[in-house]
XYZ file of C-alpha atoms in Angstrom:
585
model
C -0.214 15.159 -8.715
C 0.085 16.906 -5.388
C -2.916 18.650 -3.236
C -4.018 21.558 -1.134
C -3.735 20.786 2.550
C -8.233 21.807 2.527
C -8.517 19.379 -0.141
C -7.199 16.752 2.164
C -8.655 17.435 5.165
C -11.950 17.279 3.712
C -11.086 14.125 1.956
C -10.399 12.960 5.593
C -13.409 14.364 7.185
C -15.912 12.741 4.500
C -13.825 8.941 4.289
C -15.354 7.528 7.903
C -12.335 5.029 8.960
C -14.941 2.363 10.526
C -16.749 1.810 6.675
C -13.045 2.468 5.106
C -11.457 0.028 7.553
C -14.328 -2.535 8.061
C -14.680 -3.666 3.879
C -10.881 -4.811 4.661
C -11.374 -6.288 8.355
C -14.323 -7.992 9.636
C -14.902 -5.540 12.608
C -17.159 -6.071 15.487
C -18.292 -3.043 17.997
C -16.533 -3.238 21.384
C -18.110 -0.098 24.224
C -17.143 2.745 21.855
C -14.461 1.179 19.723
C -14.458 -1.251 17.055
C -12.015 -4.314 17.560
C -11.152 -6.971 14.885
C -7.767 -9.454 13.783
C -4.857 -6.909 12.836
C -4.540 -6.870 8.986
C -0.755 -6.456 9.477
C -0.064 -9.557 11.383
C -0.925 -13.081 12.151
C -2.955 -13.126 15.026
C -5.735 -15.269 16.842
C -7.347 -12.474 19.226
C -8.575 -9.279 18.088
C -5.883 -6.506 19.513
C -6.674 -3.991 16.590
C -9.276 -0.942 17.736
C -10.416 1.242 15.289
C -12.416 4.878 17.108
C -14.376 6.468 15.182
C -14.371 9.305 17.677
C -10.452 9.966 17.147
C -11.093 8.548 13.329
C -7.783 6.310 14.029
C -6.832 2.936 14.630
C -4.545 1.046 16.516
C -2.998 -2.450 17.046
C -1.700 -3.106 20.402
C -0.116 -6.164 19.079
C 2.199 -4.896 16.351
C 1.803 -1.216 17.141
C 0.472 -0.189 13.547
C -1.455 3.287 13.608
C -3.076 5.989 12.314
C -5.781 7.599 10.158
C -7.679 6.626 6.978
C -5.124 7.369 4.590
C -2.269 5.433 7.176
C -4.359 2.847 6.762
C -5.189 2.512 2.722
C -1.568 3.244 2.653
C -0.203 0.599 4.596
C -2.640 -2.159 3.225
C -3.109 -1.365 0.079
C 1.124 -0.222 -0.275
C 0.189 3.068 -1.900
C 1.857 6.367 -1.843
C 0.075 9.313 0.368
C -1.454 10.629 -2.866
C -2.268 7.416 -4.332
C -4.312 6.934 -1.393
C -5.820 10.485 -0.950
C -7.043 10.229 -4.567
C -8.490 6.415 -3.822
C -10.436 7.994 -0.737
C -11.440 11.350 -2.973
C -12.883 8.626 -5.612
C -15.293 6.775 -3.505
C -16.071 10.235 -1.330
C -17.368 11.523 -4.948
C -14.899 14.055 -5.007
C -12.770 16.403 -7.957
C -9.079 16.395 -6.712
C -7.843 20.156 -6.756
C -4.181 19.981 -7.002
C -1.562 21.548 -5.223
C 2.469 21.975 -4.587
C 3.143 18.980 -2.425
C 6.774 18.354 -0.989
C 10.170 17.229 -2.683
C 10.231 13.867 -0.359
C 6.416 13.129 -1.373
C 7.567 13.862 -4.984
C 10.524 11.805 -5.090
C 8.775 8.506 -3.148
C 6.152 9.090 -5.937
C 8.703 9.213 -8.719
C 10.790 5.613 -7.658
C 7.184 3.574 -7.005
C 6.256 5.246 -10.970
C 9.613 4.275 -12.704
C 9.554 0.926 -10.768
C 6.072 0.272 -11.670
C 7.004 1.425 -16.007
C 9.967 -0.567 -15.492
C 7.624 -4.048 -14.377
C 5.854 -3.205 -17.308
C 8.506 -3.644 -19.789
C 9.871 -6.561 -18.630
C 6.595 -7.783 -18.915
C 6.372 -6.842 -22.268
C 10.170 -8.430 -22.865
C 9.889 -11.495 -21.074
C 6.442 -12.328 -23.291
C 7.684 -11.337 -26.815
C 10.928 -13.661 -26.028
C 8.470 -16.021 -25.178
C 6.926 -16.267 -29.265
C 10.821 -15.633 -30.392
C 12.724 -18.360 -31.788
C 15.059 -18.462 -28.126
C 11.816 -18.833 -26.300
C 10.834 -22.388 -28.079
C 11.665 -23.947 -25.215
C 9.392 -21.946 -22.951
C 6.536 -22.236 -25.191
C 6.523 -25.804 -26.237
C 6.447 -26.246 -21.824
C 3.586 -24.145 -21.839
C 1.835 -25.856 -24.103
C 2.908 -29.221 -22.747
C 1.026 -28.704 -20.002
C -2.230 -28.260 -21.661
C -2.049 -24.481 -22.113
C -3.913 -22.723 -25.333
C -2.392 -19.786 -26.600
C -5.253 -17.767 -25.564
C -4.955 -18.597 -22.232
C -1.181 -17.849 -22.910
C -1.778 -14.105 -23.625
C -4.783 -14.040 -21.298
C -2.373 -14.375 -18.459
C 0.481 -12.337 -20.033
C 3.192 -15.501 -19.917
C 6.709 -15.031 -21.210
C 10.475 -16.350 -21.158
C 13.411 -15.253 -19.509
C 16.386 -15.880 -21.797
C 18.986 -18.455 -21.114
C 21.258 -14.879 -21.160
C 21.985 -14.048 -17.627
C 22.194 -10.189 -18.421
C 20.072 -9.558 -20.895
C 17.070 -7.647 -19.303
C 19.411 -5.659 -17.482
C 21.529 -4.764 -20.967
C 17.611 -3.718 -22.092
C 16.671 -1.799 -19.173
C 20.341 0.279 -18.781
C 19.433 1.004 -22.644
C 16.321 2.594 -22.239
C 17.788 4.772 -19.722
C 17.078 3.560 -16.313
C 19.736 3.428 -14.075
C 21.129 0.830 -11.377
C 19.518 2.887 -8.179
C 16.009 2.583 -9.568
C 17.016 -0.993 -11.296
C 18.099 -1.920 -7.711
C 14.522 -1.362 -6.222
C 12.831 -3.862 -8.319
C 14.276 -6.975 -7.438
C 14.607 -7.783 -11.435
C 18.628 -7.884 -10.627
C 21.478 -9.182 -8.787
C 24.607 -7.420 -8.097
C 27.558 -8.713 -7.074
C 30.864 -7.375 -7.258
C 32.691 -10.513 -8.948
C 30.358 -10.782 -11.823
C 28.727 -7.201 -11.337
C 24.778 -7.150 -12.319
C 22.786 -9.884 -13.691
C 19.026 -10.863 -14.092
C 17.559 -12.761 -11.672
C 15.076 -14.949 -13.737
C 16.563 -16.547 -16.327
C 16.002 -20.134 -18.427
C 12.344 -19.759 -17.022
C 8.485 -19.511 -18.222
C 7.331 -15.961 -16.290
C 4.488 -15.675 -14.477
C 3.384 -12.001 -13.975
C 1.924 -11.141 -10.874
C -0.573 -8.336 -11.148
C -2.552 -6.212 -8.176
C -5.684 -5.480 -8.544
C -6.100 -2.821 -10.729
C -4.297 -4.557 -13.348
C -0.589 -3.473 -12.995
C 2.116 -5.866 -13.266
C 4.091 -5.573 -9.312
C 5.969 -8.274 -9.491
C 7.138 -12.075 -11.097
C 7.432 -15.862 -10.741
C 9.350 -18.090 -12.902
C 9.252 -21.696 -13.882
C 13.086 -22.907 -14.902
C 13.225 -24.881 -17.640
C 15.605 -28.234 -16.735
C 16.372 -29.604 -13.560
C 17.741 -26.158 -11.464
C 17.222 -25.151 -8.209
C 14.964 -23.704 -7.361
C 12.199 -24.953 -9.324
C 9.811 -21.779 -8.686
C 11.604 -18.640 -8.254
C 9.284 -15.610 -7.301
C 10.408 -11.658 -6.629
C 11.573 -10.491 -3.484
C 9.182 -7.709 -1.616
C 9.539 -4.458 -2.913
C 7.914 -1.063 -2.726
C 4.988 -1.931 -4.673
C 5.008 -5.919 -3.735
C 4.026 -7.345 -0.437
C 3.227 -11.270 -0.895
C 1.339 -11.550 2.201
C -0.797 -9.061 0.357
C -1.659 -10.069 -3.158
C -2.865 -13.456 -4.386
C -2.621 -14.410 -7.884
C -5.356 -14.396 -10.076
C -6.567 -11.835 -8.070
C -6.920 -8.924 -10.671
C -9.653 -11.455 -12.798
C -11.962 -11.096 -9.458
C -15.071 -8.667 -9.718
C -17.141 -7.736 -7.737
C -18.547 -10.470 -4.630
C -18.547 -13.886 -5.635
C -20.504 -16.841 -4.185
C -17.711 -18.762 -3.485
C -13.741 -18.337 -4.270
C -11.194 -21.386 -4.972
C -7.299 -21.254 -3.481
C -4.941 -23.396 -4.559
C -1.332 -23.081 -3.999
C 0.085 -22.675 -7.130
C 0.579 -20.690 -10.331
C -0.349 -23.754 -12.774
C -3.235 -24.453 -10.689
C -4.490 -21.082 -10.669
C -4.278 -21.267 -14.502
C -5.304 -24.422 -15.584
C -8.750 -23.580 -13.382
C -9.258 -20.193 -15.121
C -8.720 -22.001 -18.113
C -11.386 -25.321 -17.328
C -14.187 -22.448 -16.744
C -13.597 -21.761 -12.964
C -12.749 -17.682 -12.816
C -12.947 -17.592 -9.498
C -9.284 -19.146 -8.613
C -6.286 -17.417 -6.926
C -3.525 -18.708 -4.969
C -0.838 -17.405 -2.865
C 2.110 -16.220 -4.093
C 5.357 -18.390 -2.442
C 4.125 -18.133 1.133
C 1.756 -19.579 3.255
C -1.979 -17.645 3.732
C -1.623 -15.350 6.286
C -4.421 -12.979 8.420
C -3.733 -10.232 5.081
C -4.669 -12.822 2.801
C -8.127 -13.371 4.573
C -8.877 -10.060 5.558
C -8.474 -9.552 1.544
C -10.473 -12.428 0.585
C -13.183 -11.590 2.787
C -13.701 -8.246 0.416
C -14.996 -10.588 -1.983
C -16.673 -13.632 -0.899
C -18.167 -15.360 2.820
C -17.028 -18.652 1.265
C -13.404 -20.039 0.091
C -12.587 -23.653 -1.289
C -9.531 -25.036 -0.453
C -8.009 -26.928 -3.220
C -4.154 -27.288 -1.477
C -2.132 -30.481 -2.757
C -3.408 -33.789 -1.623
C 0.092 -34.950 -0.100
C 1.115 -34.380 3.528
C 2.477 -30.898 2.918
C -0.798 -29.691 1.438
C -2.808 -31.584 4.284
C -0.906 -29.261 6.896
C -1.556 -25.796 4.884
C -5.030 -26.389 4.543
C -5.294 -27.046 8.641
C -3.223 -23.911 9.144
C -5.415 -21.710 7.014
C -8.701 -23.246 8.164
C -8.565 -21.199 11.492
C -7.578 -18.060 9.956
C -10.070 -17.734 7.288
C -12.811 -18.406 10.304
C -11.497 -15.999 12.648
C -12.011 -13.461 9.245
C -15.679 -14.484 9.013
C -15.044 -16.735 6.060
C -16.818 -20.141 5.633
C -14.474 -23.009 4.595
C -14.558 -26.280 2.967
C -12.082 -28.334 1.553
C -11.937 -30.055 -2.310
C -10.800 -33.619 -2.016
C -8.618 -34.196 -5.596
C -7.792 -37.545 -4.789
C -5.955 -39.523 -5.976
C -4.712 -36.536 -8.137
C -2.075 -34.298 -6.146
C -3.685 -30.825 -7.617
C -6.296 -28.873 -9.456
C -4.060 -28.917 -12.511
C -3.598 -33.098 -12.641
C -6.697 -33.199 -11.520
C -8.405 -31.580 -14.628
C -5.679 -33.093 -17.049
C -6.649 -36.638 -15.131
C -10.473 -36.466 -15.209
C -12.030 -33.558 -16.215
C -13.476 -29.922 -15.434
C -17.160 -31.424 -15.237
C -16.107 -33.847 -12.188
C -13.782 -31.139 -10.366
C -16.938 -28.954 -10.233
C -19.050 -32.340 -8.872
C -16.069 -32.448 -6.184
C -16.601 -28.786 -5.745
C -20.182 -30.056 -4.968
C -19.180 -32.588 -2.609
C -16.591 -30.507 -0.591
C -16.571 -31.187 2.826
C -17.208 -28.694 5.630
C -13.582 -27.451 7.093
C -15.107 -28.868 10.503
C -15.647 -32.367 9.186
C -12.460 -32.233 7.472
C -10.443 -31.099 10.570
C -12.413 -34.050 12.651
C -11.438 -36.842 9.897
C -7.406 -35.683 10.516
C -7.881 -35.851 14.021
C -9.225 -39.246 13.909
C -5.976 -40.265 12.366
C -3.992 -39.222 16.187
C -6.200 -41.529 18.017
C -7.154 -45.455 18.254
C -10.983 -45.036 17.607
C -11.016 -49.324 19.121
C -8.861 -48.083 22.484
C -11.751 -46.695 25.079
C -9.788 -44.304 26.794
C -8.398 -43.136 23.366
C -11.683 -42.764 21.816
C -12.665 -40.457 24.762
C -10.144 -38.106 24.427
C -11.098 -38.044 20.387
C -14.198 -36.892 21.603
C -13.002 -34.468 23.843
C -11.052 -32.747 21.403
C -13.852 -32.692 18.867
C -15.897 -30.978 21.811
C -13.730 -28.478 21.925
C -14.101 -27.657 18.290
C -18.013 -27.529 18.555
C -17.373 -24.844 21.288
C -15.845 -22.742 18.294
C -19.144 -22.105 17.093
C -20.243 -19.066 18.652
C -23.960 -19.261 17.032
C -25.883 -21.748 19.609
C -27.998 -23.020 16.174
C -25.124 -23.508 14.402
C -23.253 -25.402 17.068
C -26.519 -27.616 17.790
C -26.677 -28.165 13.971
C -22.885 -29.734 14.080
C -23.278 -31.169 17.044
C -25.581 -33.700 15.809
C -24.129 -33.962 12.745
C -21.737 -35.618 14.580
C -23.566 -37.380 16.458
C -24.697 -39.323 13.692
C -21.858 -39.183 11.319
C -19.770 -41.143 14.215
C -23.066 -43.030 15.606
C -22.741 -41.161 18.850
C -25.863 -40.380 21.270
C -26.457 -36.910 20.871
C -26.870 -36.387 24.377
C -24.089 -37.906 25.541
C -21.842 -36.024 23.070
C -23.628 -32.821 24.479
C -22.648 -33.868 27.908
C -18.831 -33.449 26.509
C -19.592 -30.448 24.988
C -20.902 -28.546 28.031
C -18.138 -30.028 30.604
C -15.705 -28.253 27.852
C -17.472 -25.734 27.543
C -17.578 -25.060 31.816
C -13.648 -25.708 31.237
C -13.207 -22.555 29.213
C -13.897 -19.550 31.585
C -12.531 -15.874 30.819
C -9.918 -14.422 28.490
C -6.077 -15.791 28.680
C -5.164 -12.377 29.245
C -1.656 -14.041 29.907
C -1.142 -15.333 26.648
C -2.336 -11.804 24.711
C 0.648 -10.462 26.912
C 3.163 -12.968 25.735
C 1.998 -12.097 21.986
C 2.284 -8.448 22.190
C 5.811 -8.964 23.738
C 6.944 -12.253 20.489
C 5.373 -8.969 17.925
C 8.894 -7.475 18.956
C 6.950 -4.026 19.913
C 9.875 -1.860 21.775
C 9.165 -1.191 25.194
C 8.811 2.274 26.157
C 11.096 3.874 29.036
C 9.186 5.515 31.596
C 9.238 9.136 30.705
C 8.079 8.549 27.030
C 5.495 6.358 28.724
C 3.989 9.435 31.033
C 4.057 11.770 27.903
C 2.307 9.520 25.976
C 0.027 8.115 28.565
C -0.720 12.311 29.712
C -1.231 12.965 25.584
C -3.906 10.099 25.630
C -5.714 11.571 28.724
C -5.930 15.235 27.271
C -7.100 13.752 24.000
C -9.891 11.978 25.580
C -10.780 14.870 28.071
C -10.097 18.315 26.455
C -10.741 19.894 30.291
C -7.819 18.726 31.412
C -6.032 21.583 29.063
C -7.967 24.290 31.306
C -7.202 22.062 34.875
C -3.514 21.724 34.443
C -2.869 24.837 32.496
C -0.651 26.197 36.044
C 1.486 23.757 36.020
C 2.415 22.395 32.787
C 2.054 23.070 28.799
C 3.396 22.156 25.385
C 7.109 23.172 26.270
C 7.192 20.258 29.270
C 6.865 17.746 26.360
C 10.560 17.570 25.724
C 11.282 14.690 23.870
C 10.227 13.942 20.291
C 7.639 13.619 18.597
C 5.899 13.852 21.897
C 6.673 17.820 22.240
C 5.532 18.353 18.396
C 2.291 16.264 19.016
C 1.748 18.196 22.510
C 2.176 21.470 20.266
C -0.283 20.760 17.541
C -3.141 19.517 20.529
C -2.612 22.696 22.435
C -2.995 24.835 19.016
C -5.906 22.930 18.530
C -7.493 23.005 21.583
C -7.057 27.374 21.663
C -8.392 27.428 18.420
C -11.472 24.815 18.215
C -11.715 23.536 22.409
C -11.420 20.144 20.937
C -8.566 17.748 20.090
C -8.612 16.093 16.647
C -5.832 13.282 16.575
C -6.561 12.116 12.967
C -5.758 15.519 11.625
C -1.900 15.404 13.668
C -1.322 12.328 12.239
C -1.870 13.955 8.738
C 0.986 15.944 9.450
C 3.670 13.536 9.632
C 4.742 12.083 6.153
C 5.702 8.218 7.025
C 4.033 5.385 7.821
C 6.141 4.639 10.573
C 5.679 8.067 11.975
C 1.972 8.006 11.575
C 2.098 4.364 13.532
C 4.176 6.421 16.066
C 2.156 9.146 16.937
C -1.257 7.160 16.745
C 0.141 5.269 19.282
C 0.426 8.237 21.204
C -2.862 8.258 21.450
C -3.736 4.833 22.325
C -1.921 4.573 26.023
C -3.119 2.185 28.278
C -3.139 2.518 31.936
C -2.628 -0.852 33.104
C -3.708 -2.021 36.124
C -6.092 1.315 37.071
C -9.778 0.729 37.018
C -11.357 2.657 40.614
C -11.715 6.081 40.007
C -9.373 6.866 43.370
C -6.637 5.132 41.127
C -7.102 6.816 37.625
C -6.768 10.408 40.530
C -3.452 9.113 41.639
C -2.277 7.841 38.395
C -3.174 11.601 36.422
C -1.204 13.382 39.382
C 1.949 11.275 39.265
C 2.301 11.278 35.346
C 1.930 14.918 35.197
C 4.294 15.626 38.021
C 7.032 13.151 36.387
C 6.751 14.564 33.068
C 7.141 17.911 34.908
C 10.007 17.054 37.114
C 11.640 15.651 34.029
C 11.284 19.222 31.993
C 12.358 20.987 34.956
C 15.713 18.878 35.116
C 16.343 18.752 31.836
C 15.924 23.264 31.280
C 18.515 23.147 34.380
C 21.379 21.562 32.113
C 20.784 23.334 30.203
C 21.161 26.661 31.676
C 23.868 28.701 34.195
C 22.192 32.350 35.279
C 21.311 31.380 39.143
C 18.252 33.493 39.001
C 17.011 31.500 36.329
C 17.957 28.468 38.025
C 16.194 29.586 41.579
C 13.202 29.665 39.391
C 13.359 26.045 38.287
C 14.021 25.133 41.828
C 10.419 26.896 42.858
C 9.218 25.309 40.513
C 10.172 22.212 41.296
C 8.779 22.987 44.752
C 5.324 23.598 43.666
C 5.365 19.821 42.130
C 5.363 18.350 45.986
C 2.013 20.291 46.867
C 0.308 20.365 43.272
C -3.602 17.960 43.311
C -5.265 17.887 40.072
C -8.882 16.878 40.319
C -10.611 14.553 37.201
């Protein structure tokens, strides 16, 4: 299905990016912007703006850009259309279709026959499951506690002890190995040719949201390596994007349980508690949060009880505060996980631990007693020290009073002596380590610009934020002194907007380029920061030697690329005029 370019722009127009943007991120209002934790990678301070003036946003960690349908894109991994019809849904709006182009057609096409092809072996892998050849899977299954309803509820199956099976089934209905290739269902190699890659293992099928099967895990059945094998990232699979169990969720819950693994996740749903989901072979990210935050203020950690599950759950802690989420942590001891846990006891005392859970500050104060000699004076202080420092991570004064005596008492401490440690911390802590924001936008691997492509971008910026400057350097420069790409097509579509309307509309250029990566580009474009140029008498000087670089640079590249003198003599004037030529802003 393919639209008319008025049917999208008023899709656009009515889809405001700071509601679209803020039921994924938690956003908070910054001057004229809003700023909040990038959805696209792991970060500790806020360097993603969203403006709803430009209606774009813009991460000046990782780079990521654009407009609303960038955006529902890139974090929800749809198509352009699947994410113009998502936005024309909750606007209240009848799509009125149109042509659309061969490359939008064809993306569309792959992520369809990808998705049909999931769907089959979804439908394979759980028949072979009740067949005689799946015994093996089954009887596992059921070995660990599972009914048959809660079999089919999840959609469990078999891979066959057949290497080549599923890919035998699949060339058979048709499909052939360049779509095969994109699903990560299939190895080649050219010794043994193509094989499946699951097989001898109980499937898990990972579905998004809205129900469609995007991807798999599998179980082996013996002793193999690996023990859990789970689907490489495709075009419709990003695993720091999905958690399983995810598609039971409706609607906001009171609380919502993670655990770490597929079993877990399972044998929950199946004791009563809906509300489970784990991640899927990776550890939570920023993505995960700013996902779990659509649907609840308050998560339970249920990670494994051993040393490894200790270290997740103080990894993840952090991250789900920084995305407004309230944490506390399940203690399953002395059963390793949910699942043993249940088996061991039952679901009536995992919900009384539920009950019981500790706060994610108390738990993250009883590890860091382990690091310290609580008998040794001088090691006790620096315990408290440290704990200080966490109480300073409350940025509500109640709530850090509240767990400040908490403390207090919980670790027979005066209260106003433990105050005392709190406020010398908190006189410790002054300003913004602008130094270390710098060393994370350079570790995101963002490519630094060269200085031209800097000026063009920094000059497109400028005009975009004051449309005067079209009319005040309209003598000395225009669209054709953009010369590199896709500055120059960028600096063509604001000057044809600016003769038609007197306004600049950045959102709407984005619209016109077709990738993601473009649309990052370009909103980037728009985003240039002038570092280092606050007074007004510097933002002058700054304006006046961008647009004469950008102009000397036009000038010199037209002379290569012409020989008729008089034409030439003309540059040269021009190039004259540059060494008298004041702008004033």
């Amino acid at each position: 299905m393919y639209y008319e370019d008025d049917f999208i722009e008023e899709v656009r127009q009515r889809s405001d990016i700071v509601d679209i943007i803020s039921s994924y991120v938690n956003l908070k209002r910054t001057g004229s912007n809003y700023v909040g934790l990038c959805p696209f990678h792991n970060e500790k301070t806020g360097s993603f703006s969203v403006s709803p003036n430009k209606q774009m946003y813009y991460c000046f960690g990782c780079g990521a850009g654009g407009n609303v349908f960038t955006f529902l894109m890139e974090y929800e991994n749809l198509t352009f259309v699947e994410a113009l019809e998502e936005l024309a849904k909750r606007a209240g709006m009848e799509p009125v279709r149109g042509s659309g182009s061969q490359s939008d057609r064809k993306k569309r096409d792959q992520r369809d026959a990808v998705m049909e092809i999931y769907k089959m072996a979804a439908n394979y892998y759980y028949h072979k499951l009740k067949s005689p050849r799946g015994a093996v899977g089954y009887e596992y299954l059921t070995s660990r506690g599972l009914t048959d309803e809660t079999i089919v509820h999840f959609g469990l199956g078999y891979s066959d002890k057949n290497s080549g099976e599923l890919y035998r089934y699949m060339r058979g209905k048709g499909y052939p190995d360049d779509i095969l290739k994109q699903t990560g269902l299939f190895t080649y190699d050219e010794r043994r040719g193509a094989y499946d890659k699951f097989w001898n293992r109980v499937m898990f099928p990972i579905l998004d949201r809205h129900n469609r099967v995007i991807a798999f895990g599998g179980r082996v059945m013996g002793e193999a390596k690996p023990k859990y094998l789970n689907s490489p990232e495709t075009i419709v699979f990003d695993k720091s994007r999905n958690l399983y169990g995810l598609n039971f969720i409706h609607g906001k819950q009171d609380g919502m349980i993670i655990c770490e693994g597929y079993m877990d996740v399972i044998a929950l749903h199946q004791a009563g508690f809906k509300n489970a989901v784990a991640s899927l072979g990776t550890a939570l990210t920023s993505q995960h949060c700013s996902l779990l935050k659509r649907y609840t203020d308050l998560v339970y950690l249920c990670y494994d009880s051993d040393s490894a599950g200790v270290k997740a759950a103080m990894r993840a802690i952090p991250m789900l505060k920084e995305a407004g989420i309230r944490v506390k942590v399940v203690d399953m001891r002395p059963y390793k996980d949910p699942d043993e846990f249940i088996k061991g006891l039952s679901a009536k005392e995992f919900q009384n631990r539920i009950e019981r859970a500790k706060t994610s500050f108390f738990y993250e104060i009883d590890h860091l007693q382990t690091e310290y000699d609580m008998g040794d004076p001088e090691s006790k202080t620096q315990f408290m020290n440290e704990v200080a420092k966490k109480c300073l991570t409350f940025d509500n004064e109640i709530e850090r009073n509240n767990y400040i005596e908490a403390f207090a008492r919980e670790y027979s401490v005066r209260v106003e002596d433990f105050r005392k440690f709190v406020a010398i911390q908190s006189a410790r802590r002054v300003g913004i380590d602008y130094e270390k924001r710098r060393v994370d936008r350079e570790r995101s691997g963002k490519k630094k610009e060269d200085g031209i492509a800097k000026s063009q971008g920094i000059l497109l910026t400028w005009m975009c934020n004051q449309p005067e400057l079209f009319e005040k350097t309209k003598d000395i420069i225009s669209e054709e002194d953009f010369v590199d790409e896709p500055y120059h097509r960028v600096a063509s579509m604001m000057y044809e907007q600016y003769r038609e309307r007197g306004s600049v509309e950045p959102a709407v250029i984005v619209s016109k380029f077709d990738s993601k990566e473009e649309q990052s580009l370009v909103a980037g474009l728009f985003n240039k920061e002038l570092t280092d140029v606050t007074r007004e008498s510097e933002q002058k000087k700054a304006l006046n030697e961008v647009i004469k670089s950008i102009k000397k640079y036009s000038i010199d590249c037209r002379s290569r690329q012409i020989s008729d003198m008089n034409e030439l003599q003309k540059l040269m004037e021009e190039k004259k005029r540059l060494q008298t030529f004041h702008i004033q802003i």
